[in-house]
Amino acid sequence: MTNELHTAIIVNPALPAGLIANTVGAIGIGIGAKRPQLGGDRLTDRHQRTIDISSNKPVPILQADAETIRNIMLKIIASGTEGIVTVPFPAFARALHNYQDYQQTFPDRDLSQETIDGLGLAGPTKLVKSLTGALKLLR
């Protein structure tokens, strides 16, 4: 396998559709901020209409229950693995409506005890697939 950059977003399928969409969108922004090489390009069509691209790689949206998502997140954090972007979406974040509140609350939280609604990963293909290979696509 290659060390090429691979991405995946895992979300809890038990969430309502709107929360799934919000979770995936927020995680996508986090991954893109840490790995701007995944997007940022601009393309121009033959009529000189230019757009910003969404992504230059596939972003599979996978499903898992909250416990599985949390366990994958904790496994990555505990391993101290360098080179993998880990973007969790803890459920408690939904009750906070500005980043400063989230930032202030976060140090008092224990991620091993929190419900994690979603998790975004970006890193070497072999590593990301080893963590997500058994998960099904969200349908």
Backbone as a ProteinNet text record, in pm:
[ID]
protein_1_A
[PRIMARY]
MTNELHTAIIVNPALPAGLIANTVGAIGIGIGAKRPQLGGDRLTDRHQRTIDISSNKPVPILQADAETIRNIMLKIIASGTEGIVTVPFPAFARALHNYQDYQQTFPDRDLSQETIDGLGLAGPTKLVKSLTGALKLLR
[TERTIARY]
83.5	0	87.2	28.8	100.7	83.3	169.7	155.3	73.3	8.5	-76.2	-179.5	-218.4	-315.9	-454	-517.1	-649.8	-738	-864.1	-957.2	-1075.8	-1139.9	-1265.1	-1334.3	-1465.1	-1545.4	-1639.8	-1641.6	-1728.4	-1834.7	-1959.1	-2069.2	-2166.1	-2232.1	-2331.2	-2460.3	-2502.4	-2621.3	-2752.1	-2746	-2866.7	-2906.2	-2815.8	-2847.5	-2951.7	-3034	-3124.4	-3043.4	-3103.4	-3033.9	-2968.3	-3035.7	-2979.1	-2853.6	-2852.2	-2733.5	-2619.7	-2654.6	-2550.9	-2485.4	-2566.6	-2512.8	-2425.8	-2471.3	-2394.2	-2262.3	-2267.1	-2147.3	-2044.9	-2089.6	-1999	-1941.3	-2024.9	-1976.3	-1871.2	-1897.9	-1802.9	-1671.2	-1679.7	-1558	-1480.2	-1551.6	-1485.5	-1406.2	-1463.1	-1390.5	-1263.2	-1273.9	-1156.8	-1046.5	-1084.7	-984.3	-919.9	-1003.4	-950.8	-857.4	-885.3	-798.8	-661	-658.5	-531.1	-457.5	-530.3	-470.1	-522.2	-477	-528.2	-497.3	-403	-374.2	-490.3	-590.4	-707.7	-804.8	-787.2	-875.8	-800.9	-874.4	-810	-778.9	-787.4	-763.1	-882.1	-856.2	-960.9	-957.9	-1075.3	-1086.6	-1171	-1135.6	-1206.7	-1259.6	-1388.1	-1447.6	-1416.6	-1463.9	-1431.2	-1490.7	-1587	-1644.5	-1585.3	-1472.2	-1396.8	-1472.2	-1558.2	-1624.6	-1537.2	-1491.7	-1399.1	-1469.2	-1438.3	-1494.7	-1383.1	-1413.4	-1326.1	-1370.7	-1275.5	-1312.9	-1350.3	-1427.3	-1464.5	-1355.8	-1303.6	-1201.3	-1135.9	-1007.5	-940	-923.7	-987.2	-985.8	-1125.8	-1158.1	-1285.3	-1286.7	-1403	-1419.4	-1532.6	-1498.5	-1604.4	-1667.3	-1798.3	-1871.6	-1913.7	-1856.6	-1877.6	-1968.3	-2022	-2111.5	-2058.9	-2082.2	-2049.2	-2125.6	-2148.3	-2214.4	-2115.4	-2167.9	-2086.4	-1970.2	-1992.6	-1885.8	-1771.1	-1804.3	-1700.8	-1623.3	-1695.1	-1628.4	-1532.4	-1580	-1495	-1373.1	-1392.3	-1280.1	-1175.2	-1218.5	-1122.7	-1045.3	-1116.5	-1051	-947.6	-986.6	-895.4	-775.2	-795.9	-685.4	-581.3	-628.9	-536.5	-461.7	-535.3	-473.6	-371.8	-407.8	-319	-191.8	-202.3	-85.3	15.9	-30.1	58.7	101.4	23.7	56.6	69.8	186.2	210.3	157.4	117.4	80.1	-64.3	-144.6	-286.1	-367.4	-449.8	-540.8	-658.4	-693.7	-803.1	-897.7	-1015.5	-1112.3	-1241	-1255.2	-1378.4	-1486.7	-1611.4	-1724.8	-1795.5	-1757.9	-1823.9	-1967	-2057.7	-2199	-2220.1	-2140.8	-2160.5	-2141.5	-2071.1	-2046.3	-2175.2	-2276.9	-2403.7	-2473.4	-2450	-2515.1	-2442	-2325.9	-2244.8	-2252.6	-2287.3	-2315.7	-2207.2	-2095.6	-1981.5	-1852.7	-1751.9	-1626.6	-1561.6	-1572.5	-1509.4	-1565.1	-1695.6	-1754	-1699.8	-1688.8	-1633.7	-1488.9	-1413.8	-1272.7	-1255.9	-1341.3	-1334	-1378.6	-1479.5	-1535.1	-1446.8	-1380.5	-1308.6	-1208.6	-1124.8	-1025.9	-1086.5	-1211.2	-1277.3	-1345.1	-1339.9	-1403.8	-1305.8	-1359.3	-1281.8	-1332.6	-1256.2	-1301.6	-1331.9	-1270.5	-1298.5	-1437.2	-1499.9	-1633	-1739.8	-1700.8	-1794.2	-1853	-1974	-2033.9	-1971.5	-1919.7	-1857.9	-1950	-2010.2	-2106.1	-2039.3	-1916.4	-1847.3	-1698	-1624	-1478.9	-1426.5	-1339.4	-1275	-1129.5	-1082.2	-943.3	-882.7	-757.8	-680.5	-536.7	-484.5	-348.9	-307.6	-198.3	-150.3	-258.6	-272.2	-376.8	-380.4	-267.3	-262.2	-317	-280.9	-325	-475.1	-524.1	-666.4	-750.5	-709.9	-786.3	-781.3	-670.6	-663.5	-762	-790.3	-883.4	-1029.3	-1052.2	-1189.5	-1235.3	-1146.2	-1175.1	-1296.4	-1330.3	-1444.1	-1576.5	-1572.4	-1693.9	-1766.4	-1897.3	-1980.6	-2001.5	-2027.5	-2063.8	-2197.9	-2212.6	-2341.2	-2437.1	-2555.5	-2656.1	-2783.3
-119.1	0	124.4	230.5	355.8	446	544.6	644.3	763	748.5	855.7	894.4	1020.1	1071.6	1013.1	960.8	901.4	968.8	986.7	1049.5	957.5	979.9	912.1	993.6	995.7	1055.1	946.9	926.8	827.2	903.2	862.4	930.6	826.7	863.6	776.3	782.3	670.3	672.2	688.7	678.9	696.1	842.8	932.8	1076.1	1111.4	1214.4	1263.4	1316.7	1314	1353.6	1491.4	1586.4	1720.7	1723.8	1645.9	1640.4	1564.9	1462.1	1392.8	1491.3	1566.7	1664	1767.4	1819	1917.8	1858.9	1737.2	1670.8	1650.5	1598.7	1574.5	1705.6	1808.8	1938.5	1997.9	1995.5	2052.7	1975.7	1843.2	1761.7	1788.9	1801.5	1830.4	1960.8	2061.9	2188.9	2167.5	2089.1	2062.1	1990	1888.6	1815.8	1908.7	1985.9	2077.2	2182.3	2226.6	2326.4	2267.9	2140.7	2076	2023.1	1991.3	1937.9	2014.2	2139.9	2221.5	2165.2	2071.4	2011.1	1925.8	1900.3	1824	1907.5	2033.9	2122.7	2250.9	2355.1	2484	2513.8	2413.5	2438.9	2513.2	2572.8	2640.1	2581.9	2565.1	2515.7	2612.6	2624	2715.4	2636.7	2656.7	2585.3	2658.9	2605.9	2663.5	2802.1	2840.9	2975.3	3070.1	3029.3	3109.1	3133	3038	3042.8	2962.9	3029.9	2968.6	2935.1	2816.8	2770.9	2724.9	2717.6	2654.5	2509	2416.5	2275.7	2237.2	2129.8	2081.2	1990.6	1899.1	1805.9	1741.1	1712.8	1644	1494.1	1446.8	1305.2	1264.1	1137.1	1090	1103.1	1128.1	1135.4	1039.1	913.3	819.1	857.8	850.7	874.8	737.5	697.9	565.8	575.8	462.6	463.1	373	416.9	337.3	396.8	315	367.6	453.6	529.1	625.7	558.5	440.6	371.2	333	281.9	245.2	368.6	476.5	601.3	646.7	648.3	690.9	599.6	468.5	375.6	396.3	423.1	451.9	579.2	683.2	809.6	787.5	716.9	694.3	609.8	515	432.2	519.1	610.9	699.4	789.9	849.8	941.7	868.1	748.8	672.2	627.6	603.1	555.9	667.3	792	904.3	910.6	849.7	842	981.6	1006.7	1133.3	1121.6	1232.8	1235.2	1201.4	1177.1	1152.4	1263	1325.3	1427.8	1355.3	1394.4	1333.8	1444.7	1449.2	1556.1	1494.8	1492.1	1439.2	1546.1	1500.2	1589.1	1533.3	1583.7	1537	1591.3	1507.8	1546.3	1672.8	1692.2	1809.9	1940.6	1936.7	2058.5	2117.5	2035.1	2084	2184.9	2173	2263.6	2396.9	2404.7	2526.1	2597	2723.2	2792.6	2889	2890.9	2965.6	2894.4	2914.6	2841.6	2872.6	2994.9	3030.5	2946.3	2919.3	2834.9	2692.1	2641.3	2506.9	2501.4	2600.8	2608.2	2614.6	2689.3	2704.3	2577.5	2509	2389	2266.3	2259.3	2138.6	2086.1	2169.8	2116.7	2044.8	2070	2003.3	1873	1837.1	1716.3	1600.2	1478.3	1356	1285.8	1293.6	1237.1	1088.2	1018.4	875.3	849.7	953.9	941.2	1013	1079	1157.8	1075.5	1111	1056.1	1131.2	1056.6	1117.5	1087.5	1193.1	1176.8	1150.1	1193.8	1174.6	1190.8	1140.5	1146.8	1155.1	1251	1264	1224.2	1155.7	1111	1149.2	1186.5	1208.3	1170.2	1077.8	1033.1	928.8	859.7	757	651.3	613.2	520.6	394.7	331.5	206.1	225.1	332.9	357.5	386	475.4	509.8	386.9	310.3	190.1	84.6	76.7	-20.8	14.7	142.4	188.2	183.1	192	206.7	94.5	3.5	-97.9	-185.7	-204.6	-290.8	-215.1	-84.3	-3.1	2.9	13.7	23.1	168.3	190.9	323.4	363.8	492.1	544.6	540.7	488.6	481.2	545.7
0	0	0	-39.8	-55.1	66.8	80.8	186.8	140.1	27.3	-24	81.5	80.9	176.4	147.5	250.2	240.7	345.7	313	406.9	433.4	545.8	579	686.7	680.4	786.2	834.8	965.9	1027.9	1106.2	1089.7	1158	1212.6	1320.6	1382.1	1300.2	1239.9	1154.8	1232.9	1365.3	1446.9	1461.4	1423.7	1430.7	1324.8	1350.1	1245.6	1126.2	1009.3	885.7	896.4	955.6	968.5	1054	1160.9	1247.3	1180	1101.9	1024.2	928.1	856	759.6	830	942.7	1018.5	1067.3	1118.6	1169.6	1058.3	945.2	832.2	780.4	769.1	721.6	813.2	944.1	1039.6	1039.2	1034.3	1029.5	900.8	789.2	661.6	666.1	731	745.2	827.2	934.6	1018.7	943.8	865.9	787.3	684.9	615.5	513.7	571.3	692.6	756.1	788	825.8	859.1	736.3	631.6	508.7	387.9	372.4	262.2	124.2	114.2	-15.9	-66.5	17.8	-25	-108.1	-108.2	-184.2	-214.6	-234.5	-257.6	-402.7	-488	-630	-690.8	-802.6	-879.6	-1019.4	-1076.4	-1213.6	-1295.1	-1423.2	-1513	-1631.7	-1661	-1774.6	-1905.3	-2014.8	-2145.9	-2167.8	-2084.7	-2095	-1990.4	-1933.1	-1837.6	-1705.3	-1666.4	-1536.1	-1439.5	-1335.8	-1242	-1111.2	-1061.9	-934.8	-841.6	-713.4	-614.9	-602.5	-603.3	-595.8	-453.5	-441.2	-308.3	-250.6	-329.5	-283.7	-403.7	-391.5	-500.4	-473.3	-366.3	-330.2	-286.9	-300.5	-247.2	-95.5	-39.3	105.4	142.6	168.5	204.6	338.3	343.7	467.6	518.2	628.6	685.9	807	849.3	964.4	1075.3	1197.7	1315.7	1433.4	1534.7	1653.7	1733	1827.3	1902.1	1975.5	2029.6	2102.6	2009.5	1891.6	1794.8	1749.5	1724	1683	1791.5	1916.6	2028.4	2040.7	2026.4	2039.3	1930.5	1808.8	1700.8	1733.6	1777.2	1813.2	1923.6	2029.8	2142.3	2101.4	2011.6	1962.4	1890.5	1807.8	1736.1	1833.8	1925.2	2021	2108.6	2157.6	2245.2	2173.7	2043.2	1968.9	1944	1957.2	1930.4	1785.4	1698.2	1556.7	1496.7	1440.9	1370.8	1228.7	1174.8	1034.2	1005.2	1109.1	1083.4	1149.7	1069.2	1119.9	1183.7	1305.1	1379.8	1422.2	1361.2	1387.1	1443.2	1577.2	1634.4	1644.4	1649.1	1675.9	1799.5	1919.1	2041	2048.6	2098.1	2105.5	2189.5	2294.6	2379.1	2303.1	2192.2	2113.9	2057.5	2038.1	1981.9	2072.4	2202	2297.2	2307.9	2247.5	2254.8	2120.4	2123.3	1997.2	1951.7	2022.6	1970.6	2011	1930.9	1949.4	2083.6	2129.8	2256.5	2372	2371.3	2475.2	2465.4	2343.3	2321	2369	2330.5	2367	2519.2	2585.9	2730.6	2803.4	2750.9	2812.7	2791.3	2678	2636.5	2740.1	2802.4	2896.8	3018.1	3050.1	3163.2	3122.3	2996.2	2945	2941.5	2943	2928.9	2803.3	2695.6	2568.3	2576.8	2671	2683.7	2741.6	2795.5	2853.3	2771.1	2666.2	2585.2	2471	2431.7	2310.1	2192.6	2097.8	1979.9	1861.6	1804.6	1694.8	1560.8	1545.7	1419.3	1436.2	1338.8	1342.6	1200.7	1176.2	1046.6	1056.1	954.5	949.3	815.7	818.9	696.7	728.5	652.2	677.7	576.4	605.5	513.1	486.9	361.8	320	406.3	426.4	501.6	643	707.6	844.1	851.2	765.7	767.5	734.4	635	599	708.2	781.8	891.4	1002.9	1017.9	1121.6	1077.5	946.4	897.2	804.8	770.1	669.3	697.3	824.2	858.8	863	843.5	852.9	719.4	726.4	606.2	568.3	438.3	391.6	453.1	479.8	526.6	410.4	431.8	326	372.4
[MASK]
+++++++++++++++++++++++++++++++++++++++++++++++++++++++++++++++++++++++++++++++++++++++++++++++++++++++++++++++++++++++++++++++++++++++++++

